[in-house]
Amino acid sequence: MIDDFAKEHLHGDLCVMREAMLWKLDGLGEYDVRRPLTVTGTNLLGLVKHLSTWEARYLGEVFGRPFPEPLPRWDDLAERGADLWVTERETREEIVGRCRRVWEHSDATIAALTLDSPGHVPWWPRPDVKLFTILIHLLTETSRHLGHADILREQLDGSTGTSAEYAAPQHDAALREAHHARIEQAATAAAAAFGRGDAGRTQ
């Protein structure tokens, strides 16, 4: 019974995070969902593509239940990093549609297996795993990238939250600017007081 409860709980958390990740795309134009927002090129639609690609692997071939659509080989060096951005030929509808099909396939895998069902991850140093291990890994990975998406979306238009229903209320621009200025002032004062170098830089 505890295993069934644990599997349901882990699966439920993963489902919530998946939907929150897609919600980060809502209301944005094609340029904003694709454009690089960090020096390493991190972008919102690329994060969705990345997460669905790896979920398809972890809850597919790892348990002998390969996702039925083509995926780049995990050990193909020429394709490394291609899952983190979206070409001009790929549409948002294609990326999101494949993502939802991956979820459906993953959900079937989770439903069919027990937490101690064995799997094999050839790209891990210790490749023999259980479903429990993979669910924890996917929760960690999805949560990490959802955090990235939170920051990227806030940079774009100030939107925060994990869904439209629970989105943080939008403060007016003056309140946000005042709050930002207060934090900046505290950081500048602390840098001066503690001798950490120039304002805005640490040593």
PDB file of C-alpha atoms in Angstrom:
ATOM      1  CA  MET A   1       0.000   0.000   0.000  1.00  0.00           C
ATOM      2  CA  ILE A   2       2.771   2.452   0.852  1.00  0.00           C
ATOM      3  CA  ASP A   3       4.376   1.814  -2.539  1.00  0.00           C
ATOM      4  CA  ASP A   4       1.108   2.585  -4.324  1.00  0.00           C
ATOM      5  CA  PHE A   5       0.721   5.774  -2.292  1.00  0.00           C
ATOM      6  CA  ALA A   6       4.319   6.815  -2.975  1.00  0.00           C
ATOM      7  CA  LYS A   7       3.993   6.174  -6.709  1.00  0.00           C
ATOM      8  CA  GLU A   8       0.759   8.147  -6.882  1.00  0.00           C
ATOM      9  CA  HIS A   9       2.310  11.015  -4.929  1.00  0.00           C
ATOM     10  CA  LEU A  10       5.463  11.190  -7.060  1.00  0.00           C
ATOM     11  CA  HIS A  11       3.491  10.888 -10.282  1.00  0.00           C
ATOM     12  CA  GLY A  12       1.068  13.582  -9.141  1.00  0.00           C
ATOM     13  CA  ASP A  13       3.885  16.015  -8.392  1.00  0.00           C
ATOM     14  CA  LEU A  14       5.430  15.340 -11.800  1.00  0.00           C
ATOM     15  CA  CYS A  15       2.100  16.046 -13.529  1.00  0.00           C
ATOM     16  CA  VAL A  16       1.754  19.387 -11.741  1.00  0.00           C
ATOM     17  CA  MET A  17       5.275  20.451 -12.706  1.00  0.00           C
ATOM     18  CA  ARG A  18       4.757  19.412 -16.330  1.00  0.00           C
ATOM     19  CA  GLU A  19       1.681  21.605 -16.718  1.00  0.00           C
ATOM     20  CA  ALA A  20       3.393  24.526 -14.963  1.00  0.00           C
ATOM     21  CA  MET A  21       6.241  24.275 -17.462  1.00  0.00           C
ATOM     22  CA  LEU A  22       3.885  24.537 -20.429  1.00  0.00           C
ATOM     23  CA  TRP A  23       2.009  27.403 -18.797  1.00  0.00           C
ATOM     24  CA  LYS A  24       5.201  29.445 -18.929  1.00  0.00           C
ATOM     25  CA  LEU A  25       4.681  29.668 -22.707  1.00  0.00           C
ATOM     26  CA  ASP A  26       1.153  31.058 -22.513  1.00  0.00           C
ATOM     27  CA  GLY A  27       0.637  34.538 -23.871  1.00  0.00           C
ATOM     28  CA  LEU A  28       4.105  34.856 -25.410  1.00  0.00           C
ATOM     29  CA  GLY A  29       4.909  35.353 -29.086  1.00  0.00           C
ATOM     30  CA  GLU A  30       7.118  33.110 -31.180  1.00  0.00           C
ATOM     31  CA  TYR A  31      10.233  35.207 -30.665  1.00  0.00           C
ATOM     32  CA  ASP A  32       9.968  35.369 -26.894  1.00  0.00           C
ATOM     33  CA  VAL A  33       9.420  31.621 -26.383  1.00  0.00           C
ATOM     34  CA  ARG A  34      12.481  30.857 -28.537  1.00  0.00           C
ATOM     35  CA  ARG A  35      15.003  33.608 -27.959  1.00  0.00           C
ATOM     36  CA  PRO A  36      18.110  33.007 -25.833  1.00  0.00           C
ATOM     37  CA  LEU A  37      17.770  34.714 -22.474  1.00  0.00           C
ATOM     38  CA  THR A  38      21.085  33.701 -20.881  1.00  0.00           C
ATOM     39  CA  VAL A  39      24.665  33.644 -22.125  1.00  0.00           C
ATOM     40  CA  THR A  40      24.332  29.871 -22.648  1.00  0.00           C
ATOM     41  CA  GLY A  41      21.217  30.297 -24.794  1.00  0.00           C
ATOM     42  CA  THR A  42      18.583  29.059 -22.338  1.00  0.00           C
ATOM     43  CA  ASN A  43      15.080  29.633 -23.727  1.00  0.00           C
ATOM     44  CA  LEU A  44      11.558  28.649 -22.745  1.00  0.00           C
ATOM     45  CA  LEU A  45      10.492  26.451 -25.653  1.00  0.00           C
ATOM     46  CA  GLY A  46      13.891  24.766 -25.630  1.00  0.00           C
ATOM     47  CA  LEU A  47      13.369  23.799 -21.981  1.00  0.00           C
ATOM     48  CA  VAL A  48      10.054  22.176 -22.900  1.00  0.00           C
ATOM     49  CA  LYS A  49      11.739  20.296 -25.753  1.00  0.00           C
ATOM     50  CA  HIS A  50      14.595  19.197 -23.504  1.00  0.00           C
ATOM     51  CA  LEU A  51      12.369  17.911 -20.714  1.00  0.00           C
ATOM     52  CA  SER A  52      10.119  15.949 -23.050  1.00  0.00           C
ATOM     53  CA  THR A  53      13.103  14.412 -24.873  1.00  0.00           C
ATOM     54  CA  TRP A  54      14.640  13.111 -21.679  1.00  0.00           C
ATOM     55  CA  GLU A  55      11.369  12.014 -20.120  1.00  0.00           C
ATOM     56  CA  ALA A  56      10.752   9.979 -23.280  1.00  0.00           C
ATOM     57  CA  ARG A  57      14.102   8.259 -22.676  1.00  0.00           C
ATOM     58  CA  TYR A  58      13.809   7.763 -18.932  1.00  0.00           C
ATOM     59  CA  LEU A  59      10.246   6.431 -18.959  1.00  0.00           C
ATOM     60  CA  GLY A  60      10.646   4.751 -22.321  1.00  0.00           C
ATOM     61  CA  GLU A  61      13.753   2.867 -23.384  1.00  0.00           C
ATOM     62  CA  VAL A  62      15.113   2.666 -19.823  1.00  0.00           C
ATOM     63  CA  PHE A  63      12.252   0.265 -19.018  1.00  0.00           C
ATOM     64  CA  GLY A  64      12.106  -1.484 -22.379  1.00  0.00           C
ATOM     65  CA  ARG A  65       9.106   0.594 -23.456  1.00  0.00           C
ATOM     66  CA  PRO A  66      10.584   2.914 -26.118  1.00  0.00           C
ATOM     67  CA  PHE A  67       8.666   6.021 -27.118  1.00  0.00           C
ATOM     68  CA  PRO A  68       7.270   5.244 -30.597  1.00  0.00           C
ATOM     69  CA  GLU A  69       8.522   8.419 -32.285  1.00  0.00           C
ATOM     70  CA  PRO A  70      12.126   9.092 -33.376  1.00  0.00           C
ATOM     71  CA  LEU A  71      14.503  10.537 -30.800  1.00  0.00           C
ATOM     72  CA  PRO A  72      18.137  11.531 -31.344  1.00  0.00           C
ATOM     73  CA  ARG A  73      20.563   9.013 -29.900  1.00  0.00           C
ATOM     74  CA  TRP A  74      21.686  10.015 -26.429  1.00  0.00           C
ATOM     75  CA  ASP A  75      25.316   9.230 -27.357  1.00  0.00           C
ATOM     76  CA  ASP A  76      25.304  11.113 -30.697  1.00  0.00           C
ATOM     77  CA  LEU A  77      27.850  13.882 -30.099  1.00  0.00           C
ATOM     78  CA  ALA A  78      26.658  15.780 -33.179  1.00  0.00           C
ATOM     79  CA  GLU A  79      23.190  16.076 -31.631  1.00  0.00           C
ATOM     80  CA  ARG A  80      24.359  17.065 -28.159  1.00  0.00           C
ATOM     81  CA  GLY A  81      22.534  20.196 -27.032  1.00  0.00           C
ATOM     82  CA  ALA A  82      20.081  20.120 -29.953  1.00  0.00           C
ATOM     83  CA  ASP A  83      17.253  19.355 -27.535  1.00  0.00           C
ATOM     84  CA  LEU A  84      17.822  22.660 -25.712  1.00  0.00           C
ATOM     85  CA  TRP A  85      16.709  24.981 -28.507  1.00  0.00           C
ATOM     86  CA  VAL A  86      14.175  25.057 -31.310  1.00  0.00           C
ATOM     87  CA  THR A  87      14.993  25.572 -34.986  1.00  0.00           C
ATOM     88  CA  GLU A  88      13.036  27.900 -37.236  1.00  0.00           C
ATOM     89  CA  ARG A  89      11.483  24.844 -38.908  1.00  0.00           C
ATOM     90  CA  GLU A  90      10.006  23.461 -35.682  1.00  0.00           C
ATOM     91  CA  THR A  91       6.655  24.882 -34.634  1.00  0.00           C
ATOM     92  CA  ARG A  92       5.475  25.496 -31.111  1.00  0.00           C
ATOM     93  CA  GLU A  93       2.532  23.169 -31.839  1.00  0.00           C
ATOM     94  CA  GLU A  94       4.936  20.361 -32.782  1.00  0.00           C
ATOM     95  CA  ILE A  95       6.998  20.772 -29.616  1.00  0.00           C
ATOM     96  CA  VAL A  96       3.997  20.988 -27.295  1.00  0.00           C
ATOM     97  CA  GLY A  97       2.143  18.198 -29.096  1.00  0.00           C
ATOM     98  CA  ARG A  98       5.100  15.824 -28.826  1.00  0.00           C
ATOM     99  CA  CYS A  99       5.499  16.817 -25.181  1.00  0.00           C
ATOM    100  CA  ARG A 100       1.927  15.767 -24.415  1.00  0.00           C
ATOM    101  CA  ARG A 101       2.370  12.496 -26.311  1.00  0.00           C
ATOM    102  CA  VAL A 102       5.479  11.810 -24.237  1.00  0.00           C
ATOM    103  CA  TRP A 103       3.459  12.409 -21.084  1.00  0.00           C
ATOM    104  CA  GLU A 104       0.807   9.942 -22.228  1.00  0.00           C
ATOM    105  CA  HIS A 105       3.468   7.317 -22.939  1.00  0.00           C
ATOM    106  CA  SER A 106       5.217   8.009 -19.623  1.00  0.00           C
ATOM    107  CA  ASP A 107       1.962   7.786 -17.682  1.00  0.00           C
ATOM    108  CA  ALA A 108       1.308   4.380 -19.228  1.00  0.00           C
ATOM    109  CA  THR A 109       4.785   3.226 -18.159  1.00  0.00           C
ATOM    110  CA  ILE A 110       4.246   4.460 -14.601  1.00  0.00           C
ATOM    111  CA  ALA A 111       0.839   2.768 -14.437  1.00  0.00           C
ATOM    112  CA  ALA A 112       2.214  -0.542 -15.760  1.00  0.00           C
ATOM    113  CA  LEU A 113       5.192  -0.792 -13.384  1.00  0.00           C
ATOM    114  CA  THR A 114       5.810  -0.952  -9.664  1.00  0.00           C
ATOM    115  CA  LEU A 115       8.284   1.293  -7.856  1.00  0.00           C
ATOM    116  CA  ASP A 116      10.818  -1.533  -7.695  1.00  0.00           C
ATOM    117  CA  SER A 117      10.541  -2.447 -11.394  1.00  0.00           C
ATOM    118  CA  PRO A 118      14.064  -2.645 -12.841  1.00  0.00           C
ATOM    119  CA  GLY A 119      15.404  -0.417 -15.589  1.00  0.00           C
ATOM    120  CA  HIS A 120      18.732   0.252 -17.246  1.00  0.00           C
ATOM    121  CA  VAL A 121      20.251   3.705 -17.903  1.00  0.00           C
ATOM    122  CA  PRO A 122      23.311   3.154 -20.119  1.00  0.00           C
ATOM    123  CA  TRP A 123      24.515   6.750 -19.740  1.00  0.00           C
ATOM    124  CA  TRP A 124      24.693   6.529 -15.920  1.00  0.00           C
ATOM    125  CA  PRO A 125      27.804   5.298 -14.064  1.00  0.00           C
ATOM    126  CA  ARG A 126      25.552   2.885 -12.126  1.00  0.00           C
ATOM    127  CA  PRO A 127      23.086   1.957 -14.849  1.00  0.00           C
ATOM    128  CA  ASP A 128      20.815  -0.512 -13.042  1.00  0.00           C
ATOM    129  CA  VAL A 129      17.899   1.411 -11.546  1.00  0.00           C
ATOM    130  CA  LYS A 130      14.349   1.098 -10.246  1.00  0.00           C
ATOM    131  CA  LEU A 131      11.283   3.089 -11.284  1.00  0.00           C
ATOM    132  CA  PHE A 132      11.479   4.864  -7.917  1.00  0.00           C
ATOM    133  CA  THR A 133      14.952   6.178  -8.756  1.00  0.00           C
ATOM    134  CA  ILE A 134      13.828   7.461 -12.155  1.00  0.00           C
ATOM    135  CA  LEU A 135      10.738   9.203 -10.786  1.00  0.00           C
ATOM    136  CA  ILE A 136      12.876  11.037  -8.232  1.00  0.00           C
ATOM    137  CA  HIS A 137      15.365  11.961 -10.956  1.00  0.00           C
ATOM    138  CA  LEU A 138      12.644  13.317 -13.251  1.00  0.00           C
ATOM    139  CA  LEU A 139      11.067  15.309 -10.430  1.00  0.00           C
ATOM    140  CA  THR A 140      14.430  16.867  -9.636  1.00  0.00           C
ATOM    141  CA  GLU A 141      15.192  17.630 -13.277  1.00  0.00           C
ATOM    142  CA  THR A 142      11.745  19.045 -14.018  1.00  0.00           C
ATOM    143  CA  SER A 143      11.751  21.154 -10.856  1.00  0.00           C
ATOM    144  CA  ARG A 144      15.201  22.526 -11.703  1.00  0.00           C
ATOM    145  CA  HIS A 145      14.188  23.570 -15.197  1.00  0.00           C
ATOM    146  CA  LEU A 146      10.842  24.918 -14.018  1.00  0.00           C
ATOM    147  CA  GLY A 147      12.849  27.213 -11.755  1.00  0.00           C
ATOM    148  CA  HIS A 148      14.824  28.352 -14.799  1.00  0.00           C
ATOM    149  CA  ALA A 149      11.553  28.982 -16.626  1.00  0.00           C
ATOM    150  CA  ASP A 150      10.207  31.006 -13.693  1.00  0.00           C
ATOM    151  CA  ILE A 151      13.109  33.419 -13.958  1.00  0.00           C
ATOM    152  CA  LEU A 152      13.057  33.602 -17.754  1.00  0.00           C
ATOM    153  CA  ARG A 153       9.330  34.388 -17.853  1.00  0.00           C
ATOM    154  CA  GLU A 154       9.660  37.005 -15.125  1.00  0.00           C
ATOM    155  CA  GLN A 155      12.455  38.639 -17.128  1.00  0.00           C
ATOM    156  CA  LEU A 156      10.218  38.797 -20.192  1.00  0.00           C
ATOM    157  CA  ASP A 157       7.021  40.306 -18.811  1.00  0.00           C
ATOM    158  CA  GLY A 158       7.062  40.129 -15.019  1.00  0.00           C
ATOM    159  CA  SER A 159       4.713  37.129 -14.870  1.00  0.00           C
ATOM    160  CA  THR A 160       5.171  34.780 -11.915  1.00  0.00           C
ATOM    161  CA  GLY A 161       3.382  31.733 -10.518  1.00  0.00           C
ATOM    162  CA  THR A 162       2.795  28.176 -11.681  1.00  0.00           C
ATOM    163  CA  SER A 163      -0.637  28.509 -13.316  1.00  0.00           C
ATOM    164  CA  ALA A 164      -3.168  31.134 -14.330  1.00  0.00           C
ATOM    165  CA  GLU A 165      -5.303  30.178 -11.346  1.00  0.00           C
ATOM    166  CA  TYR A 166      -2.539  30.642  -8.804  1.00  0.00           C
ATOM    167  CA  ALA A 167      -0.477  33.323 -10.506  1.00  0.00           C
ATOM    168  CA  ALA A 168       0.948  35.900  -8.150  1.00  0.00           C
ATOM    169  CA  PRO A 169      -0.994  39.177  -8.355  1.00  0.00           C
ATOM    170  CA  GLN A 170       0.650  41.694 -10.628  1.00  0.00           C
ATOM    171  CA  HIS A 171       1.836  44.787  -8.813  1.00  0.00           C
ATOM    172  CA  ASP A 172       1.943  48.071 -10.619  1.00  0.00           C
ATOM    173  CA  ALA A 173       5.232  49.193 -12.125  1.00  0.00           C
ATOM    174  CA  ALA A 174       5.925  51.809  -9.453  1.00  0.00           C
ATOM    175  CA  LEU A 175       5.671  49.275  -6.617  1.00  0.00           C
ATOM    176  CA  ARG A 176       7.939  46.843  -8.408  1.00  0.00           C
ATOM    177  CA  GLU A 177      10.518  49.509  -9.162  1.00  0.00           C
ATOM    178  CA  ALA A 178      10.494  50.637  -5.528  1.00  0.00           C
ATOM    179  CA  HIS A 179      10.952  47.057  -4.314  1.00  0.00           C
ATOM    180  CA  HIS A 180      13.798  46.505  -6.797  1.00  0.00           C
ATOM    181  CA  ALA A 181      15.475  49.742  -5.716  1.00  0.00           C
ATOM    182  CA  ARG A 182      15.249  48.773  -2.043  1.00  0.00           C
ATOM    183  CA  ILE A 183      16.992  45.447  -2.680  1.00  0.00           C
ATOM    184  CA  GLU A 184      19.629  47.131  -4.854  1.00  0.00           C
ATOM    185  CA  GLN A 185      20.304  49.695  -2.113  1.00  0.00           C
ATOM    186  CA  ALA A 186      20.733  46.929   0.491  1.00  0.00           C
ATOM    187  CA  ALA A 187      23.139  45.019  -1.778  1.00  0.00           C
ATOM    188  CA  THR A 188      25.215  48.129  -2.476  1.00  0.00           C
ATOM    189  CA  ALA A 189      25.377  49.041   1.215  1.00  0.00           C
ATOM    190  CA  ALA A 190      26.383  45.493   2.209  1.00  0.00           C
ATOM    191  CA  ALA A 191      29.150  45.425  -0.404  1.00  0.00           C
ATOM    192  CA  ALA A 192      30.538  48.666   0.979  1.00  0.00           C
ATOM    193  CA  ALA A 193      30.209  47.587   4.613  1.00  0.00           C
ATOM    194  CA  PHE A 194      31.764  44.163   4.264  1.00  0.00           C
ATOM    195  CA  GLY A 195      34.561  45.134   1.878  1.00  0.00           C
ATOM    196  CA  ARG A 196      33.557  42.829  -0.948  1.00  0.00           C
ATOM    197  CA  GLY A 197      34.783  45.063  -3.733  1.00  0.00           C
ATOM    198  CA  ASP A 198      32.935  47.303  -6.130  1.00  0.00           C
ATOM    199  CA  ALA A 199      29.173  47.586  -5.913  1.00  0.00           C
ATOM    200  CA  GLY A 200      27.568  44.905  -8.069  1.00  0.00           C
ATOM    201  CA  ARG A 201      30.668  42.658  -8.003  1.00  0.00           C
ATOM    202  CA  THR A 202      32.051  40.152  -5.506  1.00  0.00           C
ATOM    203  CA  GLN A 203      35.562  38.867  -5.144  1.00  0.00           C
TER     204      GLN A 203
END
